[in-house]
Amino acid sequence: MFRKLALFTLLPGVLSGLASAQLTPSGTQITNRASAQFDDAQGQPAPVVYSNTVVTTVQDICGVSVLPNGTAGAPAMTREALPGETAVFPYTVTNTGNVTGTFALQTRLEAGSQLQPVLSAYLDQNRNGQIDAGEPAVQEVSLKAGEAAAVLLRAEVTSATPSGTAAVNLIASCANEGQFDDDNVSLLTVGVPPEMRVTKTFEPQVIVPGQETKVRLTATNAGARDSKQVQLTDLLTDQLSQGLEFMPGSASSAGGRIEYFDGDLWQSEPPAQVRGLRAVADGGLAPGTQLDLTFKLRAREVADGRAFLNVATVRSSGREASASATLNVRYNPAVALGPVGQSTAEEGSAADSQTKAFARAGQEVCFDHTLRNTGDVADLFTVTVNYPAGRAQAVLYGENRQPLALPVALEPKQKTLVQVCYTIANNQQPITALITATGERGSSNSTTDYLRPLPQLVKTVVDPQDSSTVQPGQQVTYQLRVTNIYGTALKDVRISDPLPAAVDYVSSQPGGQVQGVPGQQVVNWDFATFAPGETKVLELTTRVSDRARMGESIVNDFSLVSGELPVVDGVPPVSSPPATVQVPVQIQVTKRASTQQVTVGDRVTFTLTVTNPSPVADLTPVEIVDVLADPSSLDYIPGSAALRSGNGEAAPLADPAIAAEVLDRDLGNHRAGDRVDEVMRWTLPTLKAGQTATLTYDMRVQASAAQQPSLKNYVLVSGAGPSGATDIAEDTSEEEIVVNLQLFRPLGDVLGTVYVDRNRNGIFDKGTDTPVNRARVVLAGGRISLTDANGRYSFLNVPLGSHALRLDPGTTPYPALVSAREGGLNGTQTVHVRGLTTADFPLAPLAGEIDVLRRTALTAGPLTVQKSVFRTPDGYNVQLKLNTGQPVTGLQLTDPLPEGAELTGGTPGFEGDLPAGERLINYTFRYSGEPRTAVTDPQVQWRQP
């Protein structure tokens, strides 16, 4: 019986499978021998029979494997990317041979791919599946038998790559043996990228130094798919260097986190100098969502005048978009100049102009304007006025008509008045003036003034032609001439002539219409149009009414109004110069001598009474001319002239001007003709309506009078009325005195003292009694003497015998006190003249009078004011003595009462023209205060001639 035979053939492939995945190392010897054993026929085991020994040596085998495997239809891996992104495919390359080998690596784009990404291979040294810094790109790897390496297939998609797919493959092969592994296909899909948009704004876009602006950046995913990480960035390095500064704490972001750039690194906390900002949305943005970044910048002074262009960028999914905005930092100087209330009117518009009319050359016409700084920075403004040369002169005024100081400094929004006043050189032509305000920072604005000449209105008296004086019942014919020089047509013209109350309407040409009752009549002429340059001549006849008063000036003018020249505040825009006729004044004058019979050496007082009978007209001035028929017979006594005005007070009058003249006037039926006479001339400043002035002066009879049976003296008085005509008011008068040589007889002198006899002893006690100055003593027959400062008076050359003397009570406040032995009564004395005769006038103190409280004197220029204050039982009596060596014009004398005093009589002062000489003023008052406070000081002022 045979046993089984076992035969084994050992092959290298079988051995490989028995050694798992790793091949038997190269050079390994495999020894193998076969053995056989069988049973004999009896079933007994036979001895084992062995074959010969076979020795096998393992050869070098190169093998490489790339995993994972894949095909185009079943890709090993799938990745998505967007244009501009990179996709990475991780592979493992293994040495499956039995020796160390170097394997070539190849990237390949398989047929049928729609895209052509850029492929490369990188050794993933840390096996994290990412290409890290320092990890190299490789084209081959060296591996020991059984060793594996991580290799990354990188597919870079450019930003211009459209959407589509690409099949990419990583191939490893043994060098020079043709063995390779290329079934490692993966799929890259490039999708449609999200559309990122960015906007940037400055709010506001224009600022001034010192102001802030908000910077607003907005990134928006305008695409149809989610984006990857979004970075919204704004770099500020250039802007900061030119004058902007980042405002700390002002940055905020909606939808992202904020990072700050210091010039080198981005960081989460703001550095000392922020040179850039960005907002980062790590999770990307969904379609239609936004990422915002806002912060503030402030402009420093050095930024003035600069424009800052700033660019913001957004980056996401390998794509970038940008937007820019410009910030202007500048002051905005601006100025407005225009009519008051219209300073900001559009330049050149009707509201930006003014029109006024002027009436005559040399007239000043003023326009008011408002100058306003409408900018945001202080500025200096110069104002200029341009108009046709030679037409006018312009002067600039500011507030309160003060000269305008240029340049004008104005803060923002501040305004001021600019008044331009034109003085017209030629009133025949219109003027257009351009007023321009120019700021030092370059702003300017203009406004326009239009000046138009008013129509010319002229009114003249054509009848009567030979005189400006008229009488009641007389007709007066006026001519009204109107010329339109306004420069444009006038419409709806009305010419109006309101008649004076002293005349009545008679007729008018052409077509005038009268309205109103006599004394209140108005004559109107109406015209639809009045062409430029047209002249209209009208005629109006009136009659002087019985309502006209002596001395009245009948003043008549007319006016014009139109649609273009309306009435303003009830005043017509233009009126004619007045035409005037005068109702004459007949001055009334009388002349009287103090005696009708004289002898050589006598002193004769002449009295002239001059009356202005007009109820309305003052005569200014009044000339008084006294003609001496025989100048050698009478001689004027210097210092004897005195003037008593309408209030009854007498005052010294300056001596007349005496000269030889030829008078061409009728003097009381005596024709002076070409005869030379000696005349005395006085000039009174004024003789008011209804006022009477009395002039007295003394003359001495000379020895040559003994040859004349009588002496005649003539006077001529003339005055100027309101019209200025010097012959509208005049009158003459004469006086004749008879020379009687039989009057020569022994003469004596009378003298005495007028005083307040305070101790009532009838004797003037110096130091106790008070002399009375300027008291008037009258000698029977008309001779007058005024006391001097010592109370003394005198009459010279008084015939011997009995004469009556009287103290004028109107010249002193004290009552007379005359002793019984003198036979006096009520200030009248009878004296018997025998040579040098004395007759005093003692006066009684006022009831309860203690003494003079105070005497004081005030000297101002030619005027001296002496003031005396007396205390009385009823209060106080004040005496003011005014003395001047020359006339004083416009005198104002004020003597204030003590505070709390009550005036009981008289006037404490004087107002008017004071002729040369002396004037006495008395007044009384009650006062309960301390007597020492009852005395005040007078005050004077007057106009210089």
PDB file of N, CA and C in Angstrom, residues 314-345:
ATOM      1  N   VAL A 314     -12.430  96.212  -0.086  1.00  0.00           N
ATOM      2  CA  VAL A 314     -13.025  95.040   0.515  1.00  0.00           C
ATOM      3  C   VAL A 314     -12.403  93.823  -0.161  1.00  0.00           C
ATOM      4  N   ARG A 315     -11.996  92.835   0.634  1.00  0.00           N
ATOM      5  CA  ARG A 315     -11.397  91.605   0.120  1.00  0.00           C
ATOM      6  C   ARG A 315     -12.186  90.411   0.665  1.00  0.00           C
ATOM      7  N   SER A 316     -12.505  89.476  -0.271  1.00  0.00           N
ATOM      8  CA  SER A 316     -13.206  88.269   0.122  1.00  0.00           C
ATOM      9  C   SER A 316     -13.106  87.258  -1.006  1.00  0.00           C
ATOM     10  N   SER A 317     -12.872  86.003  -0.634  1.00  0.00           N
ATOM     11  CA  SER A 317     -12.833  84.908  -1.607  1.00  0.00           C
ATOM     12  C   SER A 317     -11.828  85.193  -2.707  1.00  0.00           C
ATOM     13  N   GLY A 318     -10.707  85.823  -2.336  1.00  0.00           N
ATOM     14  CA  GLY A 318      -9.664  86.092  -3.294  1.00  0.00           C
ATOM     15  C   GLY A 318      -9.941  87.247  -4.223  1.00  0.00           C
ATOM     16  N   ARG A 319     -11.026  87.912  -3.997  1.00  0.00           N
ATOM     17  CA  ARG A 319     -11.358  89.044  -4.868  1.00  0.00           C
ATOM     18  C   ARG A 319     -11.339  90.323  -4.037  1.00  0.00           C
ATOM     19  N   GLU A 320     -11.201  91.425  -4.762  1.00  0.00           N
ATOM     20  CA  GLU A 320     -11.071  92.734  -4.100  1.00  0.00           C
ATOM     21  C   GLU A 320     -11.879  93.770  -4.859  1.00  0.00           C
ATOM     22  N   ALA A 321     -12.511  94.649  -4.127  1.00  0.00           N
ATOM     23  CA  ALA A 321     -13.215  95.802  -4.718  1.00  0.00           C
ATOM     24  C   ALA A 321     -12.837  97.043  -3.904  1.00  0.00           C
ATOM     25  N   SER A 322     -12.922  98.185  -4.533  1.00  0.00           N
ATOM     26  CA  SER A 322     -12.531  99.424  -3.852  1.00  0.00           C
ATOM     27  C   SER A 322     -13.501 100.544  -4.200  1.00  0.00           C
ATOM     28  N   ALA A 323     -13.479 101.556  -3.360  1.00  0.00           N
ATOM     29  CA  ALA A 323     -14.279 102.771  -3.575  1.00  0.00           C
ATOM     30  C   ALA A 323     -13.526 103.935  -2.953  1.00  0.00           C
ATOM     31  N   SER A 324     -13.698 105.092  -3.527  1.00  0.00           N
ATOM     32  CA  SER A 324     -12.987 106.278  -3.023  1.00  0.00           C
ATOM     33  C   SER A 324     -13.974 107.398  -2.744  1.00  0.00           C
ATOM     34  N   ALA A 325     -13.564 108.307  -1.907  1.00  0.00           N
ATOM     35  CA  ALA A 325     -14.332 109.515  -1.600  1.00  0.00           C
ATOM     36  C   ALA A 325     -13.334 110.617  -1.291  1.00  0.00           C
ATOM     37  N   THR A 326     -13.782 111.849  -1.518  1.00  0.00           N
ATOM     38  CA  THR A 326     -12.907 113.010  -1.314  1.00  0.00           C
ATOM     39  C   THR A 326     -13.476 113.888  -0.214  1.00  0.00           C
ATOM     40  N   LEU A 327     -12.634 114.213   0.739  1.00  0.00           N
ATOM     41  CA  LEU A 327     -12.974 115.139   1.810  1.00  0.00           C
ATOM     42  C   LEU A 327     -12.296 116.467   1.516  1.00  0.00           C
ATOM     43  N   ASN A 328     -13.085 117.516   1.494  1.00  0.00           N
ATOM     44  CA  ASN A 328     -12.537 118.857   1.274  1.00  0.00           C
ATOM     45  C   ASN A 328     -12.510 119.589   2.604  1.00  0.00           C
ATOM     46  N   VAL A 329     -11.335 120.038   2.961  1.00  0.00           N
ATOM     47  CA  VAL A 329     -11.171 120.829   4.184  1.00  0.00           C
ATOM     48  C   VAL A 329     -10.843 122.246   3.752  1.00  0.00           C
ATOM     49  N   ARG A 330     -11.744 123.094   3.966  1.00  0.00           N
ATOM     50  CA  ARG A 330     -11.509 124.489   3.598  1.00  0.00           C
ATOM     51  C   ARG A 330     -12.555 125.358   4.285  1.00  0.00           C
ATOM     52  N   TYR A 331     -12.101 126.520   4.633  1.00  0.00           N
ATOM     53  CA  TYR A 331     -13.058 127.524   5.057  1.00  0.00           C
ATOM     54  C   TYR A 331     -13.871 127.928   3.839  1.00  0.00           C
ATOM     55  N   ASN A 332     -15.099 128.314   4.079  1.00  0.00           N
ATOM     56  CA  ASN A 332     -15.979 128.705   2.988  1.00  0.00           C
ATOM     57  C   ASN A 332     -16.293 130.188   3.103  1.00  0.00           C
ATOM     58  N   PRO A 333     -15.331 131.033   2.716  1.00  0.00           N
ATOM     59  CA  PRO A 333     -15.594 132.469   2.809  1.00  0.00           C
ATOM     60  C   PRO A 333     -16.699 132.861   1.844  1.00  0.00           C
ATOM     61  N   ALA A 334     -17.580 133.695   2.324  1.00  0.00           N
ATOM     62  CA  ALA A 334     -18.673 134.179   1.481  1.00  0.00           C
ATOM     63  C   ALA A 334     -19.132 135.518   2.031  1.00  0.00           C
ATOM     64  N   VAL A 335     -19.663 136.326   1.165  1.00  0.00           N
ATOM     65  CA  VAL A 335     -20.111 137.659   1.559  1.00  0.00           C
ATOM     66  C   VAL A 335     -21.389 137.971   0.805  1.00  0.00           C
ATOM     67  N   ALA A 336     -22.265 138.704   1.466  1.00  0.00           N
ATOM     68  CA  ALA A 336     -23.502 139.169   0.829  1.00  0.00           C
ATOM     69  C   ALA A 336     -23.594 140.672   1.024  1.00  0.00           C
ATOM     70  N   LEU A 337     -23.920 141.373  -0.037  1.00  0.00           N
ATOM     71  CA  LEU A 337     -24.082 142.827   0.010  1.00  0.00           C
ATOM     72  C   LEU A 337     -25.321 143.166  -0.793  1.00  0.00           C
ATOM     73  N   GLY A 338     -26.245 143.867  -0.171  1.00  0.00           N
ATOM     74  CA  GLY A 338     -27.465 144.229  -0.870  1.00  0.00           C
ATOM     75  C   GLY A 338     -28.257 145.237  -0.076  1.00  0.00           C
ATOM     76  N   PRO A 339     -29.421 145.604  -0.575  1.00  0.00           N
ATOM     77  CA  PRO A 339     -30.273 146.532   0.173  1.00  0.00           C
ATOM     78  C   PRO A 339     -30.578 145.984   1.561  1.00  0.00           C
ATOM     79  N   VAL A 340     -30.840 146.880   2.491  1.00  0.00           N
ATOM     80  CA  VAL A 340     -31.164 146.465   3.849  1.00  0.00           C
ATOM     81  C   VAL A 340     -32.362 145.526   3.803  1.00  0.00           C
ATOM     82  N   GLY A 341     -32.216 144.361   4.424  1.00  0.00           N
ATOM     83  CA  GLY A 341     -33.256 143.356   4.398  1.00  0.00           C
ATOM     84  C   GLY A 341     -33.202 142.444   3.197  1.00  0.00           C
ATOM     85  N   GLN A 342     -32.333 142.739   2.218  1.00  0.00           N
ATOM     86  CA  GLN A 342     -32.222 141.940   0.997  1.00  0.00           C
ATOM     87  C   GLN A 342     -30.760 141.637   0.693  1.00  0.00           C
ATOM     88  N   SER A 343     -29.928 141.501   1.717  1.00  0.00           N
ATOM     89  CA  SER A 343     -28.495 141.351   1.470  1.00  0.00           C
ATOM     90  C   SER A 343     -28.169 140.078   0.711  1.00  0.00           C
ATOM     91  N   THR A 344     -28.987 139.033   0.874  1.00  0.00           N
ATOM     92  CA  THR A 344     -28.699 137.769   0.209  1.00  0.00           C
ATOM     93  C   THR A 344     -29.474 137.585  -1.081  1.00  0.00           C
ATOM     94  N   ALA A 345     -30.084 138.666  -1.585  1.00  0.00           N
ATOM     95  CA  ALA A 345     -30.797 138.568  -2.853  1.00  0.00           C
ATOM     96  C   ALA A 345     -29.833 138.185  -3.970  1.00  0.00           C
TER      97      ALA A 345
END
